[in-house]
Coordinates of C-alpha atoms and ligand atoms in Angstrom, one line a residue:
M1 CA 11.8 3.2 19.5
I2 CA 8.1 2.5 19.5
V3 CA 6.4 1.8 22.8
P4 CA 2.7 1.0 22.5
F5 CA 0.4 1.6 25.4
V6 CA -0.5 -2.0 25.6
D7 CA 0.7 -5.0 23.5
L8 CA -1.8 -7.9 23.5
K9 CA 0.0 -9.6 20.6
R10 CA 3.2 -10.3 22.6
Q11 CA 1.2 -12.0 25.3
Y12 CA -0.6 -14.1 22.7
L13 CA 2.7 -15.2 21.1
S14 CA 4.0 -16.3 24.4
I15 CA 1.1 -18.8 24.8
K16 CA 0.1 -19.3 21.2
P17 CA 0.0 -23.1 21.0
E18 CA -2.1 -23.4 24.1
I19 CA -4.6 -20.8 23.0
N20 CA -4.9 -22.2 19.5
N21 CA -5.5 -25.7 20.9
A22 CA -8.2 -24.3 23.2
I23 CA -9.9 -22.5 20.4
E24 CA -9.8 -25.5 18.2
S25 CA -11.3 -27.7 20.9
V26 CA -14.3 -25.4 21.4
I27 CA -15.0 -25.4 17.7
E28 CA -14.6 -29.1 17.4
D29 CA -17.0 -29.6 20.3
T30 CA -19.3 -26.8 19.0
A31 CA -19.5 -25.6 22.6
F32 CA -20.1 -22.0 21.5
V33 CA -22.3 -20.6 24.2
R34 CA -22.3 -21.6 27.9
G35 CA -21.5 -25.4 28.0
K36 CA -18.5 -27.2 29.5
Y37 CA -15.8 -24.7 28.8
V38 CA -17.8 -22.0 30.5
T39 CA -18.5 -24.2 33.5
D40 CA -14.9 -25.2 33.7
F41 CA -13.8 -21.6 33.8
E42 CA -16.4 -20.6 36.4
N43 CA -15.1 -23.4 38.6
A44 CA -11.5 -22.6 38.1
Y45 CA -12.1 -18.9 38.8
A46 CA -14.2 -19.6 42.0
E47 CA -11.5 -22.0 43.2
K48 CA -8.7 -19.5 42.7
Y49 CA -10.7 -16.9 44.6
G50 CA -11.7 -19.4 47.3
V51 CA -15.4 -18.5 46.9
N52 CA -18.5 -20.7 46.5
H53 CA -19.8 -19.2 43.3
C54 CA -18.6 -17.7 40.0
I55 CA -21.3 -16.5 37.6
S56 CA -20.0 -15.8 34.1
V57 CA -21.7 -13.1 32.1
A58 CA -21.3 -11.2 28.9
N59 CA -19.1 -8.3 30.1
G60 CA -18.1 -6.4 33.2
T61 CA -20.8 -3.8 32.9
D62 CA -23.5 -6.5 33.0
A63 CA -21.8 -8.0 36.0
I64 CA -22.5 -4.8 38.0
Y65 CA -26.0 -4.4 36.6
I66 CA -27.0 -8.0 37.3
T67 CA -25.6 -7.7 40.9
L68 CA -27.7 -4.6 41.5
K69 CA -30.8 -6.2 40.1
A70 CA -30.3 -9.5 42.0
L71 CA -30.0 -7.5 45.2
G72 CA -33.3 -5.8 44.5
I73 CA -31.8 -2.4 44.2
G74 CA -34.0 -0.1 42.1
L75 CA -36.5 2.8 42.1
G76 CA -36.2 5.0 45.2
D77 CA -32.8 3.7 46.2
E78 CA -29.5 5.5 46.3
V79 CA -26.1 3.9 45.6
I80 CA -22.9 5.6 46.6
T81 CA -19.9 5.3 44.3
V82 CA -16.7 7.0 43.3
A83 CA -16.2 10.1 41.1
N84 CA -13.3 8.7 39.1
S85 CA -14.1 5.5 37.3
W86 CA -15.3 4.1 34.0
I87 CA -18.9 4.9 33.4
S88 CA -20.1 1.3 33.8
T89 CA -19.9 1.7 37.5
S90 CA -22.4 4.5 37.6
E91 CA -24.6 3.9 34.5
T92 CA -25.6 0.5 35.8
I93 CA -26.9 2.1 39.0
T94 CA -29.2 4.4 37.0
Q95 CA -30.2 1.5 34.7
A96 CA -31.2 -0.5 37.8
G97 CA -33.5 2.4 38.6
A98 CA -31.6 3.9 41.5
K99 CA -29.9 7.2 42.0
V100 CA -26.1 7.6 41.6
V101 CA -24.4 9.4 44.5
F102 CA -20.8 10.3 43.8
V103 CA -18.0 10.7 46.3
D104 CA -14.6 12.4 45.6
I105 CA -11.3 10.4 45.4
E106 CA -8.5 10.5 48.0
P107 CA -5.4 12.4 46.9
D108 CA -2.8 9.6 47.4
Y109 CA -4.5 6.5 46.0
F110 CA -7.1 7.6 43.4
T111 CA -9.8 5.5 45.1
I112 CA -12.9 6.6 47.0
D113 CA -12.2 9.1 49.8
V114 CA -13.7 7.2 52.8
S115 CA -13.8 10.4 54.9
K116 CA -16.4 11.8 52.5
I117 CA -18.8 8.8 52.4
E118 CA -20.8 9.4 55.6
E119 CA -22.0 12.9 54.5
K120 CA -23.5 11.3 51.4
I121 CA -25.6 8.8 53.3
T122 CA -29.4 9.2 53.4
S123 CA -32.4 7.1 54.4
K124 CA -32.4 5.9 50.8
T125 CA -28.9 4.6 50.6
K126 CA -28.8 0.9 49.9
A127 CA -25.3 0.0 48.7
I128 CA -21.8 1.2 48.1
I129 CA -20.0 0.3 44.9
L130 CA -16.2 0.4 45.4
V131 CA -13.8 0.6 42.5
H132 CA -10.3 -0.7 42.9
L133 CA -9.1 1.8 40.4
Y134 CA -6.0 1.1 38.3
G135 CA -5.6 -2.2 40.3
Q136 CA -5.2 -0.5 43.6
P137 CA -7.4 -1.7 46.5
A138 CA -9.6 0.9 48.0
E139 CA -9.5 1.4 51.8
I140 CA -11.8 -1.5 52.4
D141 CA -11.7 -1.8 56.3
T142 CA -13.3 1.6 56.8
I143 CA -15.8 1.1 54.0
K144 CA -16.7 -2.3 55.4
D145 CA -17.3 -0.7 58.8
I146 CA -19.6 1.9 57.2
C147 CA -21.5 -0.8 55.3
D148 CA -21.9 -3.0 58.4
K149 CA -23.0 -0.1 60.6
H150 CA -25.8 0.9 58.2
S151 CA -26.5 -2.6 56.7
F152 CA -25.5 -1.5 53.2
Y153 CA -24.5 -3.9 50.5
L154 CA -20.9 -3.7 49.6
I155 CA -20.2 -4.4 45.9
E156 CA -16.7 -4.4 44.6
D157 CA -16.1 -3.4 41.0
C158 CA -12.9 -5.4 40.4
A159 CA -12.7 -4.8 36.6
Q160 CA -9.2 -3.4 37.0
A161 CA -8.1 -5.5 40.0
H162 CA -8.0 -9.3 39.3
F163 CA -6.3 -10.9 42.2
A164 CA -5.2 -7.7 43.9
S165 CA -5.3 -8.0 47.6
Y166 CA -5.9 -6.0 50.8
K167 CA -4.4 -7.3 54.1
N168 CA -3.7 -10.6 52.4
Q169 CA -7.4 -11.1 51.3
K170 CA -8.3 -10.9 47.6
V171 CA -10.4 -8.0 46.6
G172 CA -13.8 -9.0 45.4
T173 CA -14.3 -11.2 48.5
F174 CA -15.0 -8.4 51.1
G175 CA -18.5 -7.5 50.1
I176 CA -21.7 -9.3 49.0
A177 CA -20.3 -9.7 45.5
G178 CA -17.2 -8.8 43.3
T179 CA -17.7 -8.0 39.7
F180 CA -15.1 -8.5 36.9
S181 CA -14.5 -7.6 33.3
F182 CA -12.4 -9.7 31.0
Y183 CA -12.2 -7.1 28.3
P184 CA -9.1 -7.8 26.2
G185 CA -7.0 -5.0 27.7
K186 CA -7.8 -5.9 31.4
N187 CA -5.1 -7.8 33.4
L188 CA -7.0 -11.0 32.7
G189 CA -8.4 -10.4 29.2
A190 CA -10.4 -12.5 26.8
Y191 CA -10.4 -12.2 23.0
G192 CA -13.7 -10.4 23.0
D193 CA -16.1 -9.4 25.7
A194 CA -16.6 -11.4 28.9
G195 CA -17.3 -10.8 32.6
A196 CA -18.0 -12.6 35.9
I197 CA -19.4 -12.1 39.4
I198 CA -18.1 -13.9 42.4
T199 CA -20.0 -14.4 45.7
N200 CA -20.3 -16.7 48.6
N201 CA -24.1 -16.2 48.9
G202 CA -25.9 -19.2 47.2
E203 CA -29.3 -17.6 47.1
L204 CA -27.9 -14.5 45.5
A205 CA -25.9 -16.6 43.0
D206 CA -29.1 -18.3 41.9
K207 CA -30.8 -15.0 41.4
M208 CA -27.9 -13.7 39.4
R209 CA -27.8 -16.8 37.2
M210 CA -31.5 -16.6 36.7
F211 CA -31.6 -12.9 35.8
A212 CA -28.7 -13.2 33.4
N213 CA -30.5 -16.1 31.7
H214 CA -33.9 -14.6 30.8
G215 CA -35.1 -15.2 34.3
S216 CA -34.8 -18.9 34.2
L217 CA -32.6 -21.6 35.8
K218 CA -34.4 -24.4 33.9
K219 CA -35.2 -24.2 30.3
H220 CA -38.6 -22.7 29.5
K221 CA -39.3 -22.1 33.2
H222 CA -39.1 -18.3 33.3
Q223 CA -39.8 -17.2 36.9
I224 CA -39.1 -13.6 36.2
E225 CA -38.1 -11.5 33.2
G226 CA -34.4 -11.2 32.9
I227 CA -31.8 -10.3 30.3
N228 CA -29.5 -12.3 28.0
S229 CA -26.0 -12.0 29.3
R230 CA -23.7 -15.0 28.8
M231 CA -20.1 -15.9 28.3
D232 CA -19.3 -17.8 25.1
G233 CA -17.2 -21.0 25.0
L234 CA -14.3 -19.4 23.1
Q235 CA -13.8 -16.7 25.7
A236 CA -14.1 -19.2 28.5
A237 CA -11.5 -21.6 27.0
I238 CA -9.1 -18.7 26.3
L239 CA -9.6 -17.4 29.9
S240 CA -8.9 -20.9 31.3
V241 CA -5.6 -21.0 29.4
K242 CA -4.7 -17.6 30.8
L243 CA -5.8 -18.0 34.4
P244 CA -2.7 -20.0 35.5
Y245 CA -0.5 -17.1 34.3
I246 CA -2.2 -14.2 35.9
D247 CA -0.1 -14.1 39.1
E248 CA 3.1 -14.0 37.1
W249 CA 1.7 -11.3 34.8
N250 CA 0.5 -9.2 37.7
E251 CA 4.0 -9.5 39.3
K252 CA 5.7 -8.3 36.1
R253 CA 3.4 -5.3 36.0
Y254 CA 4.2 -4.6 39.6
H255 CA 8.0 -4.8 38.9
N256 CA 7.6 -2.5 35.9
A257 CA 5.7 0.0 38.1
L258 CA 8.4 -0.1 40.8
L259 CA 11.0 0.5 38.2
Y260 CA 9.1 3.5 36.8
N261 CA 8.7 4.8 40.4
E262 CA 12.3 4.5 41.1
L263 CA 13.6 6.0 37.9
L264 CA 11.1 8.9 38.0
S265 CA 11.5 9.7 41.7
D266 CA 14.0 12.5 41.0
V267 CA 11.7 14.3 38.5
E268 CA 10.2 17.1 40.6
E269 CA 7.4 18.0 38.2
I270 CA 6.0 14.5 38.4
T271 CA 4.1 12.7 41.2
V272 CA 4.4 8.9 40.9
P273 CA 1.6 6.6 42.1
K274 CA 1.7 5.5 45.7
I275 CA 0.9 2.0 46.8
R276 CA -1.5 1.6 49.7
P277 CA 0.2 0.0 52.7
N278 CA -1.1 -3.5 53.3
A279 CA -2.3 -3.7 49.8
T280 CA -1.1 -5.5 46.6
H281 CA -1.5 -3.2 43.7
I282 CA -1.7 -5.0 40.4
F283 CA -1.1 -2.0 38.2
H284 CA -3.7 -2.4 35.5
V285 CA -2.9 1.3 34.9
Y286 CA 0.3 3.2 35.9
S287 CA -0.8 6.8 36.2
I288 CA 1.5 9.7 37.0
R289 CA 0.5 13.3 37.6
T290 CA 1.9 16.5 36.3
N291 CA 0.6 19.9 35.5
K292 CA 2.2 19.8 32.1
R293 CA 0.2 16.7 31.2
D294 CA -0.9 17.6 27.7
K295 CA 2.5 18.9 26.5
L296 CA 4.2 15.8 27.9
Q297 CA 1.7 13.5 26.2
T298 CA 2.3 15.2 22.9
Y299 CA 6.1 15.0 23.4
L300 CA 6.0 11.3 24.2
E301 CA 3.7 10.6 21.2
G302 CA 6.2 12.4 19.0
N303 CA 8.9 10.0 20.3
G304 CA 6.9 6.8 19.6
I305 CA 5.4 6.4 23.1
S306 CA 1.7 5.9 23.4
T307 CA 0.0 7.0 26.6
A308 CA -3.6 7.3 27.8
I309 CA -5.8 9.2 30.3
H310 CA -7.9 7.4 32.9
Y311 CA -10.1 9.5 32.7
P312 CA -10.1 12.8 31.0
V313 CA -13.4 13.8 32.5
A314 CA -14.5 12.6 35.9
L315 CA -17.9 11.1 36.0
P316 CA -19.8 13.9 37.8
F317 CA -18.7 16.3 35.1
M318 CA -19.8 14.2 32.2
Q319 CA -22.6 15.4 30.0
A320 CA -24.5 12.3 31.1
Y321 CA -24.6 13.5 34.7
K322 CA -25.3 17.2 34.0
Y323 CA -28.8 16.7 35.4
L324 CA -27.2 16.1 38.9
G325 CA -26.0 19.7 38.8
H326 CA -22.5 19.1 40.2
H327 CA -19.8 21.7 40.3
S328 CA -16.0 21.4 40.3
E329 CA -16.0 22.3 44.1
D330 CA -18.1 19.2 44.9
F331 CA -15.3 16.9 43.8
P332 CA -12.1 19.0 44.0
V333 CA -9.6 16.2 43.8
A334 CA -11.2 14.4 40.9
Y335 CA -11.6 17.8 39.2
Q336 CA -7.9 18.7 39.6
Y337 CA -6.6 15.3 38.7
Q338 CA -8.5 14.9 35.4
N339 CA -6.1 17.5 34.0
E340 CA -3.0 16.1 35.6
I341 CA -3.2 12.3 35.2
L342 CA -1.3 10.5 32.5
S343 CA -1.1 6.7 32.1
L344 CA 2.2 5.4 30.8
P345 CA 2.7 2.1 28.9
M346 CA 2.1 -0.8 31.2
Y347 CA 1.8 -4.5 30.5
P348 CA 3.6 -7.6 31.7
E349 CA 5.7 -8.0 28.6
L350 CA 6.9 -4.3 28.7
S351 CA 10.7 -4.6 28.5
T352 CA 13.1 -2.9 30.9
T353 CA 14.7 -1.2 27.9
S354 CA 11.3 0.3 27.1
V355 CA 10.8 1.6 30.6
Y356 CA 14.2 3.2 30.5
Y357 CA 13.4 4.8 27.1
V358 CA 10.0 6.2 28.4
V359 CA 11.7 7.6 31.5
D360 CA 14.5 9.1 29.4
K361 CA 12.0 10.9 27.2
I362 CA 10.1 12.2 30.2
K363 CA 13.3 13.6 31.7
E364 CA 14.3 15.1 28.3
F365 CA 10.9 16.8 28.1
F366 CA 11.3 18.4 31.5
K367 CA 14.9 19.6 30.8
Q368 CA 14.0 21.5 27.7
Ligands
LIG401 C1 -13.7 -2.1 32.1 C2 -14.5 -1.7 33.3 C3 -15.8 -2.0 33.5 C4 -16.7 -2.6 32.4 O1 -16.2 -3.7 31.8 P1 -16.7 -4.1 30.4 O2 -16.3 -5.6 30.3 O3 -16.0 -3.3 29.4 O4 -18.2 -4.0 30.3 C5 -16.4 -1.6 34.7 N1 -15.8 -1.0 35.6 C6 -14.5 -0.6 35.5 C7 -13.8 0.2 36.6 C8 -13.8 -0.9 34.3 O5 -12.5 -0.5 34.2

């Protein structure tokens, strides 16, 4: 049996006529960049989040960068973020001109360890970028308290957490802005690159739109220098078709995760992911831990099962951050976990039969 890590084709086939119609309409209307399909998607996304503004951009990395720039974060500032994430979260801090300050992850939930934030605060700290990693909300209450106490901006990187919630409130709506990626493999994925920012702050929304559009809100009136970061009509139309399905798809992922958890609960050598109380985890990634990770991965591969590692090297230990001079002891949990984590196949269309097959092969590996 072949179990791919993700299967984007199956999702496409389930909504093919709608998608194909949407693509044809965009082409018929030659609405290739920005335009009505983009505005329609922005409105639908803002409405589903219950926020005032959605600013579409070219990708999830730009969404973070534009947020930092619009907030005026730059040279001389420090931004606190988490040691285990995709590099977009931290590289954009540097690109804005500020200094990246990493914090270790908490052992149970893979998100930022809130007990280790205060010790990283200096007079230069301006913001905290949270990552709801794997689709699991970070411990927002405590982080919000810290941000309120020190007047820091709270930015939520929701690239892996579309419509995840914490205490019945959707993540992305707790801070000054929430940033999203619609990279094809994300829970809500386009058929190319796309991203968005949500906020309730109108002044900030204008600044973001302006910065993302060469520094202008009106054609040929460039108030500042900006960048070119825009969503194209095809991606917007595809995302508008997919948006009504996202809750159902997230639920299916969640059920697959619960099934994995249940079936793997008696495998001593494995730690299955925990779900934070009061949070809705949308399982962008289903990551187990085991100290036989590499051998298990090879065994599964040999049995037709594709897996992945999110991420094999935690950010502070990357060559790109060598200049910060970090050691393994500075981020002990992230350091340990990078050798133990293994992401199993996870997507809404993953069949129960496939989950059982993956689990059987894992059990077989540990019995030999
Ligand atoms: C995917 C991702 C991004 C970047 O999104 P792109 O659309 O690929 O630029 C940022 N942060 C996290 C946590 C991600 O997983």
